Tab-separated table of C-alpha atoms and ligand atoms in Angstrom:
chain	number	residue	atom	x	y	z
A	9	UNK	CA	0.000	0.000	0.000
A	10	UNK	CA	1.482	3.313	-1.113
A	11	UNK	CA	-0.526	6.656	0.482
A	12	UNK	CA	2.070	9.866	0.269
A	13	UNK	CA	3.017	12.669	-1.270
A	14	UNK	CA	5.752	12.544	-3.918
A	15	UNK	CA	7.512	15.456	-5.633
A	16	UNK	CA	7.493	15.946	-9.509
A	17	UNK	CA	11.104	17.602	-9.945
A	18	UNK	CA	10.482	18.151	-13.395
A	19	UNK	CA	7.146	20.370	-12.634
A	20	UNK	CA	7.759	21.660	-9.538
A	21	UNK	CA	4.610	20.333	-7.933
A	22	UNK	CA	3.498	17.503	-5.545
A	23	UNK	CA	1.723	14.130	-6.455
A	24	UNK	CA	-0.916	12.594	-4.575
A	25	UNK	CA	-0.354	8.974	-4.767
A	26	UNK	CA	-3.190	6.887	-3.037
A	27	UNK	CA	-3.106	3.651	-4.239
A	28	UNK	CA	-4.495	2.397	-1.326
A	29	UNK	CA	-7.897	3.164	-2.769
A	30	UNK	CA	-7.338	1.750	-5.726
A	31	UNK	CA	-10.319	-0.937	-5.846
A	32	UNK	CA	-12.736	1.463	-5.004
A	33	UNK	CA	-16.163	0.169	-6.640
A	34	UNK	CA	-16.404	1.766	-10.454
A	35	UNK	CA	-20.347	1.963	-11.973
A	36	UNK	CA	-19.507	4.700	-14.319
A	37	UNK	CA	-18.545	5.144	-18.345
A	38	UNK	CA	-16.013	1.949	-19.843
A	39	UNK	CA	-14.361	1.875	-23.166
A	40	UNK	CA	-15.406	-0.742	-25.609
A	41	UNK	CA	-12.304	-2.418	-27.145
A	42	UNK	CA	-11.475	-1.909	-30.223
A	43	UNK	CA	-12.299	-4.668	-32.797
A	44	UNK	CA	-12.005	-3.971	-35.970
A	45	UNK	CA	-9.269	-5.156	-38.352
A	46	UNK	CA	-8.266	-2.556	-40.548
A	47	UNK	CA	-7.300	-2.784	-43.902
A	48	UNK	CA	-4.092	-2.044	-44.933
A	49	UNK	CA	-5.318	0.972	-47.620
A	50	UNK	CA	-8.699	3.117	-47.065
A	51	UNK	CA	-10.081	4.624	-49.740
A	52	UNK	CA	-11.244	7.940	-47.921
A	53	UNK	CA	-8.738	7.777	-45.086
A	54	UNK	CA	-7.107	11.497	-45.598
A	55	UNK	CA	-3.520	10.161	-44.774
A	56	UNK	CA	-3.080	7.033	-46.782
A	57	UNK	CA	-0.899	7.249	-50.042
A	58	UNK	CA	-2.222	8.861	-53.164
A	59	UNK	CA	-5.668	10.163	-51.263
A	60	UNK	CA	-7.170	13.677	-51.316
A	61	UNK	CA	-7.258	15.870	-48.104
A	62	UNK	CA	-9.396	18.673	-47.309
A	63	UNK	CA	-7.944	21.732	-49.345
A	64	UNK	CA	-7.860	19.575	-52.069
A	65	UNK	CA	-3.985	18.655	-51.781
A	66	UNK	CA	-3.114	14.993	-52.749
A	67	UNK	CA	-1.247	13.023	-50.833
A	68	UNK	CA	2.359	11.527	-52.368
A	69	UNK	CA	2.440	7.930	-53.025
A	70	UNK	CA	4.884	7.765	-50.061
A	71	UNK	CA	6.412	4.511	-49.384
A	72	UNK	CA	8.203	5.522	-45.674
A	73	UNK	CA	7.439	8.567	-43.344
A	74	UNK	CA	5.509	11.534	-45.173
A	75	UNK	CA	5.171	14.990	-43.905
A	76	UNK	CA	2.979	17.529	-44.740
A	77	UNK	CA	1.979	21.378	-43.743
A	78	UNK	CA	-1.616	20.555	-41.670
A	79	UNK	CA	-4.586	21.715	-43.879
A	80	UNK	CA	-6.263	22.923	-40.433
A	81	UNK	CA	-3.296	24.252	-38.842
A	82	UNK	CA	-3.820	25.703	-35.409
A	83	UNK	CA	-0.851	27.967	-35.758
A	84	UNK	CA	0.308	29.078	-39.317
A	85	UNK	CA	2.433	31.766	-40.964
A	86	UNK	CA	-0.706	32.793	-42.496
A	87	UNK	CA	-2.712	33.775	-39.577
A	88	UNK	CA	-4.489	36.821	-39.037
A	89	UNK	CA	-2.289	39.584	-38.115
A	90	UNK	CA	-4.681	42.368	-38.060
A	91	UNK	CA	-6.103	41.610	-34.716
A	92	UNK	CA	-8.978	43.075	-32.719
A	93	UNK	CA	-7.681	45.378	-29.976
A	94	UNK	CA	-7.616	44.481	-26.310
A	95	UNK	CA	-9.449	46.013	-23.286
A	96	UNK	CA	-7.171	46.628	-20.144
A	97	UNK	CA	-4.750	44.086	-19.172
A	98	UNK	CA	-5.693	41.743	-22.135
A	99	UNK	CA	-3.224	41.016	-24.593
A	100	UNK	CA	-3.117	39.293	-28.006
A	101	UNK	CA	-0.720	38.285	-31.111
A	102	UNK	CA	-0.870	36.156	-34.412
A	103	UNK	CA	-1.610	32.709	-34.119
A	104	UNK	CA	1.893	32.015	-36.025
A	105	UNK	CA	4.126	29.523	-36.490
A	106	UNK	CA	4.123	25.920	-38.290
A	107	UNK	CA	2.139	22.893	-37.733
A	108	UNK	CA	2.748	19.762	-39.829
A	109	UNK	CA	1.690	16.103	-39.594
A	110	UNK	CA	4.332	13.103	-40.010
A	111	UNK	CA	2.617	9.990	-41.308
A	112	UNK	CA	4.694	6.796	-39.538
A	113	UNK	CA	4.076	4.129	-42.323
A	114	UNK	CA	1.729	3.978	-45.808
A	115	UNK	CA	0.297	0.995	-43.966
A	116	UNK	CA	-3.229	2.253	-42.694
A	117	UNK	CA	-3.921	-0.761	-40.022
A	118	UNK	CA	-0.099	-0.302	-38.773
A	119	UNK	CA	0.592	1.471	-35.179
A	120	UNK	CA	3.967	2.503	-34.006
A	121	UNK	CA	4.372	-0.330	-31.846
A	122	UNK	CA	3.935	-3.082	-34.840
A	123	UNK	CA	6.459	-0.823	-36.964
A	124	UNK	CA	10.215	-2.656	-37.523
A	125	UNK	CA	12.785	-1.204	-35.141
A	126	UNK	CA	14.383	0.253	-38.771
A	127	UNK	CA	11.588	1.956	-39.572
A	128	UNK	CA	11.009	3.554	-36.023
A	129	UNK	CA	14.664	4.338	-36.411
A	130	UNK	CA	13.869	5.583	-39.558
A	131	UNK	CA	10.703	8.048	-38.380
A	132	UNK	CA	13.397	9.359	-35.519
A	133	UNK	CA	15.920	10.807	-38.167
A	134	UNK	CA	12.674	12.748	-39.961
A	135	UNK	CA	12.318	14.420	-36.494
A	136	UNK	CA	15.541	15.208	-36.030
A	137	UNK	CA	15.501	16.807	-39.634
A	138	UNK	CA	12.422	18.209	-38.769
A	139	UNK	CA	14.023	19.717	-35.561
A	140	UNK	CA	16.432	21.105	-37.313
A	141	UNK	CA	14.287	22.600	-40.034
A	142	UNK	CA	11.617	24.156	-38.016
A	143	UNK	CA	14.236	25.252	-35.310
A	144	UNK	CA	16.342	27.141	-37.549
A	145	UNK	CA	13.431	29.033	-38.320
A	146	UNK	CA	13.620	32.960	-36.587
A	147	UNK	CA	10.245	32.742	-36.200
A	148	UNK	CA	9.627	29.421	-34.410
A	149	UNK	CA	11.031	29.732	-30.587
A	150	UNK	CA	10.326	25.659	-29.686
A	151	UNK	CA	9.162	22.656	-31.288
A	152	UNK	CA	6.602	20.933	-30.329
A	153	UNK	CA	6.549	16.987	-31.714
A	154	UNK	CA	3.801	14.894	-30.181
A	155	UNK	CA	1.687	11.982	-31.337
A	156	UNK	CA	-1.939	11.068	-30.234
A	157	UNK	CA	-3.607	7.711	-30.166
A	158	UNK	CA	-6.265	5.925	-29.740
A	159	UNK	CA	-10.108	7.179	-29.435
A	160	UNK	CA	-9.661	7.716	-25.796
A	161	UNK	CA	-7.663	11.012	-26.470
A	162	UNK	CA	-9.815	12.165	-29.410
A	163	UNK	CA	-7.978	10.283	-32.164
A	164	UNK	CA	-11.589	9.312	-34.852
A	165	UNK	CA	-8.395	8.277	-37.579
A	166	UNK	CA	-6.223	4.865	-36.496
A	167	UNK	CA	-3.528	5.477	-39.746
A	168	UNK	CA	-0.214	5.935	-37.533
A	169	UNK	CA	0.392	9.695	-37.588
A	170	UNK	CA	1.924	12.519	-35.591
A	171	UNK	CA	1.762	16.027	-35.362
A	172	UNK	CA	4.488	19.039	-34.724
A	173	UNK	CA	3.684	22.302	-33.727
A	174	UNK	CA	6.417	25.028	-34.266
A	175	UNK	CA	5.586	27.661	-32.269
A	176	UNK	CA	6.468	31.174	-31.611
A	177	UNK	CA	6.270	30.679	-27.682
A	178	UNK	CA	7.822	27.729	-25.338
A	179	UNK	CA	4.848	25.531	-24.170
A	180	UNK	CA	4.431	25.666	-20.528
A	181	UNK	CA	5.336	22.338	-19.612
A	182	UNK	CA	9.173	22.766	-21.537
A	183	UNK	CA	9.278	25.910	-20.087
A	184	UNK	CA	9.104	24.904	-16.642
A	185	UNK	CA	11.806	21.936	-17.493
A	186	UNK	CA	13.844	23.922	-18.608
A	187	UNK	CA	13.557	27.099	-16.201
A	188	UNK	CA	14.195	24.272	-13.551
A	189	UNK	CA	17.065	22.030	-14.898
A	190	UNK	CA	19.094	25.639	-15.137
A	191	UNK	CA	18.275	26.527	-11.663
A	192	UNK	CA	19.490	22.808	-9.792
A	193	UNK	CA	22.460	23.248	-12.619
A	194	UNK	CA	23.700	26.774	-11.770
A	195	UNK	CA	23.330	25.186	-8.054
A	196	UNK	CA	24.684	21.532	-8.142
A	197	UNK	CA	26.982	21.601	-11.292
A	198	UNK	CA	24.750	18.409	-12.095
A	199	UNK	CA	22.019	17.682	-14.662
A	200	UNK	CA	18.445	17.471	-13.038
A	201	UNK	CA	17.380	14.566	-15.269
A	202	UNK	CA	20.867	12.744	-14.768
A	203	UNK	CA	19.868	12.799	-10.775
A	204	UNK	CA	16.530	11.669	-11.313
A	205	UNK	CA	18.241	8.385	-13.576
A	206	UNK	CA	20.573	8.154	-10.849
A	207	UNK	CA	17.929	7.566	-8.206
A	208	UNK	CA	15.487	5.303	-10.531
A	209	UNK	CA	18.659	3.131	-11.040
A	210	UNK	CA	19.412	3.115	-7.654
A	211	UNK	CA	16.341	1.837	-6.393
A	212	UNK	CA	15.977	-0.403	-9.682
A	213	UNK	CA	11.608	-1.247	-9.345
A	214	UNK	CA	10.915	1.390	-11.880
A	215	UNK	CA	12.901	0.574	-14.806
A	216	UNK	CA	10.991	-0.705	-17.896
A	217	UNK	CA	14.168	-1.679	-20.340
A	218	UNK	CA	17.400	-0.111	-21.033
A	219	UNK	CA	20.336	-0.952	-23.227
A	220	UNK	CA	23.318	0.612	-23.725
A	221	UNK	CA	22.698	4.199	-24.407
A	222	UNK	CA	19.027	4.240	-23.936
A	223	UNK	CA	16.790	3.362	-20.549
A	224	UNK	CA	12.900	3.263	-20.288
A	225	UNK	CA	11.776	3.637	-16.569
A	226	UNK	CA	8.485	4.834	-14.931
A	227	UNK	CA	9.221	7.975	-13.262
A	228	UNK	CA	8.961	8.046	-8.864
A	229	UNK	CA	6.748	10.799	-9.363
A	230	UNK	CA	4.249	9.472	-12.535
A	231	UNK	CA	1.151	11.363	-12.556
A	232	UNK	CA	-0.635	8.380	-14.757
A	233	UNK	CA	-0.970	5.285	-13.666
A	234	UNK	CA	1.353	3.827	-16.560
A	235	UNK	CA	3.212	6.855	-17.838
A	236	UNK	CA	6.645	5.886	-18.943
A	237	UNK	CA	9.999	8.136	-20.162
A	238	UNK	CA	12.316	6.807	-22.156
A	239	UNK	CA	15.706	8.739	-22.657
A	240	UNK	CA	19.141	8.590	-23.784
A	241	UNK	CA	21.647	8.129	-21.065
A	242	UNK	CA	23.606	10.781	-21.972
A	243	UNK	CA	22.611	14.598	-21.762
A	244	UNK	CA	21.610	16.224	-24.819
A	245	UNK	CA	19.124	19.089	-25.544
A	246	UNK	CA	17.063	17.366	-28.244
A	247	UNK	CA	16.951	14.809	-30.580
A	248	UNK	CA	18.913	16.050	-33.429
A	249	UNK	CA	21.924	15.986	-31.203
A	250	UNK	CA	21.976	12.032	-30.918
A	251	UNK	CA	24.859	9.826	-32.735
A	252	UNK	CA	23.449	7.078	-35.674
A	253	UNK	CA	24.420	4.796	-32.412
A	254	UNK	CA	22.359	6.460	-29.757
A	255	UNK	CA	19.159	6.851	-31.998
A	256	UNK	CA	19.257	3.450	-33.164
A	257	UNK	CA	19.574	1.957	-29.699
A	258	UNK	CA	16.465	5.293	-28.864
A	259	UNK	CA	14.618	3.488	-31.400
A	260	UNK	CA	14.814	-0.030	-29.912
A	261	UNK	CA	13.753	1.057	-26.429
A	262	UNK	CA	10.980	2.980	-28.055
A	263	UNK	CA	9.782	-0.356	-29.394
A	264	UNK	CA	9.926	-2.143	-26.714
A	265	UNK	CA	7.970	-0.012	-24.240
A	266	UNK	CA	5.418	0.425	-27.016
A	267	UNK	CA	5.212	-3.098	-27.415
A	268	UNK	CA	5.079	-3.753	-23.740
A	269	UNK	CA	2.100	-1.044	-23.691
A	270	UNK	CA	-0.059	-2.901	-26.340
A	271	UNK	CA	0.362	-6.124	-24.908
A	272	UNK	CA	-0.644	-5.307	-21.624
A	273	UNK	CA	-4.116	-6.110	-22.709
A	274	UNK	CA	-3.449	-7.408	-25.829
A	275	UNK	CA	-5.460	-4.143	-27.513
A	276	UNK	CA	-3.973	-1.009	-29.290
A	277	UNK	CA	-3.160	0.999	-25.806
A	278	UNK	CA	-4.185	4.497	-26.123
A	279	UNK	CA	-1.394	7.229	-25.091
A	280	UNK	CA	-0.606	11.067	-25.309
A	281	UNK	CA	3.517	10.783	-26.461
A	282	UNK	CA	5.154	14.432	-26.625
A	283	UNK	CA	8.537	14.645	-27.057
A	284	UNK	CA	10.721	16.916	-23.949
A	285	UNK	CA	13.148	18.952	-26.692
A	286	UNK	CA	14.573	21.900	-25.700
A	287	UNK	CA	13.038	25.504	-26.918
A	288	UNK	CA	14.930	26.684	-30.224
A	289	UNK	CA	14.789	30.546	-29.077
A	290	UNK	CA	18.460	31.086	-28.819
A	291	UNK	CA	18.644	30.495	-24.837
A	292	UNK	CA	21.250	28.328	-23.088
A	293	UNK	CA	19.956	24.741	-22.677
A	294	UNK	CA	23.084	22.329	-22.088
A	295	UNK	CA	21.128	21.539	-18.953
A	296	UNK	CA	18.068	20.030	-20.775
A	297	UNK	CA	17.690	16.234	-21.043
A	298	UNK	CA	15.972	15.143	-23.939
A	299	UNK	CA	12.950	12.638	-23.037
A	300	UNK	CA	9.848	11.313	-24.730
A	301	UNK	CA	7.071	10.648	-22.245
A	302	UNK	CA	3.936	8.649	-22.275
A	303	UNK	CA	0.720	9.896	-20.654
A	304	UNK	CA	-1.634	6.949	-21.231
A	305	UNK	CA	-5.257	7.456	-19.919
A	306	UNK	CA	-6.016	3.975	-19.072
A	307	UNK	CA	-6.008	2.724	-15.646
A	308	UNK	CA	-7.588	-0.472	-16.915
A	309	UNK	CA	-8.108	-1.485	-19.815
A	310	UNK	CA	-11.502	0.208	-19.884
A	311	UNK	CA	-11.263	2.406	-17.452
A	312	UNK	CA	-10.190	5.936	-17.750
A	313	UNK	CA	-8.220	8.289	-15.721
A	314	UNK	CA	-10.795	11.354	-14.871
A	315	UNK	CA	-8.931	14.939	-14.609
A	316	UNK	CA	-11.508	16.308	-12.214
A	317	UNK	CA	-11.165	17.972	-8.869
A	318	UNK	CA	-7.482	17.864	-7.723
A	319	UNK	CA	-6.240	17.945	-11.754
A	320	UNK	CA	-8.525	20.229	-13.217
A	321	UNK	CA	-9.518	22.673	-10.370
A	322	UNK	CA	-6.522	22.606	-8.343
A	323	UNK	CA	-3.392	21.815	-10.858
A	324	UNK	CA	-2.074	18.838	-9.193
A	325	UNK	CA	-2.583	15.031	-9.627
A	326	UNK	CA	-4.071	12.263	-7.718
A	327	UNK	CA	-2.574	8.903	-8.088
A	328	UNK	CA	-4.633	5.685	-7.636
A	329	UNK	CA	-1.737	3.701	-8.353
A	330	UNK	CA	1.859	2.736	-6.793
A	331	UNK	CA	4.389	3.128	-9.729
A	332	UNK	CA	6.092	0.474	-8.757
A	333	UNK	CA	3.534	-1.946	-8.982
A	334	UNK	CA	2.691	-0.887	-12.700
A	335	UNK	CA	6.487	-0.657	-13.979
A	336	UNK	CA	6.556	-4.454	-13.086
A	337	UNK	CA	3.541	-5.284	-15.240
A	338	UNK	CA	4.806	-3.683	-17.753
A	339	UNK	CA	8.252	-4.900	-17.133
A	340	UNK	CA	6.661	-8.779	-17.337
A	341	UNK	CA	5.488	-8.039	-20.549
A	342	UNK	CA	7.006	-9.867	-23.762
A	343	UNK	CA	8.627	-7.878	-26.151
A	344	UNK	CA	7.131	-10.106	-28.973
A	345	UNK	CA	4.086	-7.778	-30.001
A	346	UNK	CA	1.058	-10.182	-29.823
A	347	UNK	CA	-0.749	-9.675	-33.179
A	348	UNK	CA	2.867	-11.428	-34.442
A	349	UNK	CA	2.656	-13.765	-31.632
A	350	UNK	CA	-0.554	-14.611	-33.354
A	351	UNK	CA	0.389	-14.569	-36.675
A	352	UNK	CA	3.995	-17.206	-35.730
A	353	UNK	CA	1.477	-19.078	-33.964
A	354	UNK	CA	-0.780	-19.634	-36.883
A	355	UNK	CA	-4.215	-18.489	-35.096
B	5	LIG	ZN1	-4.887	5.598	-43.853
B	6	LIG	ZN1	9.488	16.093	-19.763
């Protein structure tokens, strides 16, 4: 039984973990699963090869990753920029910057997690060009890569996809990792994240997978019941910066925990996956670890975690569950996805 507070070094804000009511009685809203086998092309799917998107542009016959400029872009070099003035402390600004979306795979029933390790490998260089693109830019102060899945966080289209947002302001969550991976560097000489890697592998319970450059662990302080970071070891600001070695060995770890994730309950798991880069506005961010993190919604497999009271109203989270008890399911889990366990099995 695990009933404390924990602190969230990263945010700067305390977790309620209660896990000790965990198996409180549940009457309310499930998710069905989701049973449908796709086919591997869809006619009117707007991000399969070859297919029309709203705005009329056609999509290329692409064969790998594909990237295009979002026809409904939420921030665009093309927003309005005469803007209706402001009453007293109000302020406003163009809606600019770049928003794009990075198709994984032409293969429409296909998910990150059932991609090759080559081909996830493969998707991780496009960011890192895309990084480097976007970043460049004078305009765009951070980059914002992130992917969605599943139904449970709004996702109506299952064709693997992505989505960056190039932005001209640091999103509050970076901003706060970064602000506070300066501050414990100006007053340690040490790198926050490397501290926090140093304490998961001291106490050991937490870590998913890790191999020689790259480690998957479920943070002391997870604010979901199965969120999960996966870094490289060493210290870099984003992930342009890694070696051919490093991303490859990224890109098997990535696997893995994705793998791990969908065969918890042998369904597609549902997840929010940003990825921690630091902001491209010229500032000094040596002390910024690179991370991608997992915020799945599930607590069980149909059971959803509810932002409500405490996460909504007051800003921090409640807990139901003892990380350490969910980083050893998901530790336990093959790393043999099991639609191919399925298919070797002849079922
Ligand atoms: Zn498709
Ligand atoms: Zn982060």
């Amino acid at each position: 039984m695990t009933w404390e507070e924990r602190w969230h070094p990263l945010r700067e804000e305390w977790v309620v973990v209660a896990a000790h009511r965990q198996h409180r009685p549940w009457s309310g809203e499930t998710l069905e699963r989701v049973p449908a086998e796709l086919p591997v092309y869809l006619p009117d799917c707007y991000l399969c090869p070859g297919n029309l998107r709203v705005g009329g542009k056609r999509n290329e016959e692409y064969q790998a990753v594909f990237v295009f400029d979002n026809d409904l872009p939420c921030v665009g070099l093309d927003a309005p920029a005469d803007l209706e003035a402001t009453t007293g402390i109000y302020r406003n600004r163009p809606a600019s910057g770049l928003a794009r979306v990075v198709c994984y795979t032409p293969r429409h029933n296909a998910a990150l997690a059932e991609l090759e390790t080559s081909e996830i490998e493969n998707l991780l260089r496009v960011w890192q060009q895309q990084y480097n693109e976007l970043g460049s830019r004078q305009e765009v102060n951070h980059v914002l890569m992130f992917e969605n899945k599943g139904e449970a966080v709004g996702v109506s289209n299952p064709h693997p996809h992505g989505q960056i947002y190039a932005t001209n302001f640091v999103f509050k969550t970076i901003e706060t990792e970064a602000r506070v991976s300066r501050q414990h560097w100006q007053e340690t000489g040490r790198v926050l994240f490397q501290d926090i890697l140093d304490a998961e592998r001291e106490d050991g319970r937490r870590i998913i997978c890790e191999n020689e450059t790259a480690i998957a662990f479920m943070p002391y302080f997870a604010r979901y019941a199965y969120e999960v970071y996966v870094a490289p070891k060493r210290t870099v600001p984003h992930i342009a910066a890694l070696s051919a070695d490093e991303l490859r060995d990224f890109a098997a770890i990535l696997k893995s925990v994705l793998v791990r994730f969908d065969n918890l309950w042998q369904m597609p798991f549902p997840y929010v996956m940003p990825l921690h880069q630091a902001p491209t506005d010229g500032g000094d961010y040596r002390s910024f670890h690179f991370h991608i993190e997992f915020h799945p919604p599930l607590r069980q497999p149909n059971l959803l975690k509810y932002l409500a009271g405490p996460e909504i109203g007051g800003g921090n989270f409640l807990s139901d569950t003892a990380p350490e008890e969910k980083a050893a399911e998901l530790r336990a889990q093959s790393e043999v996805h099991y639609k191919q366990r399925r298919t070797t099995n002849g079922e």
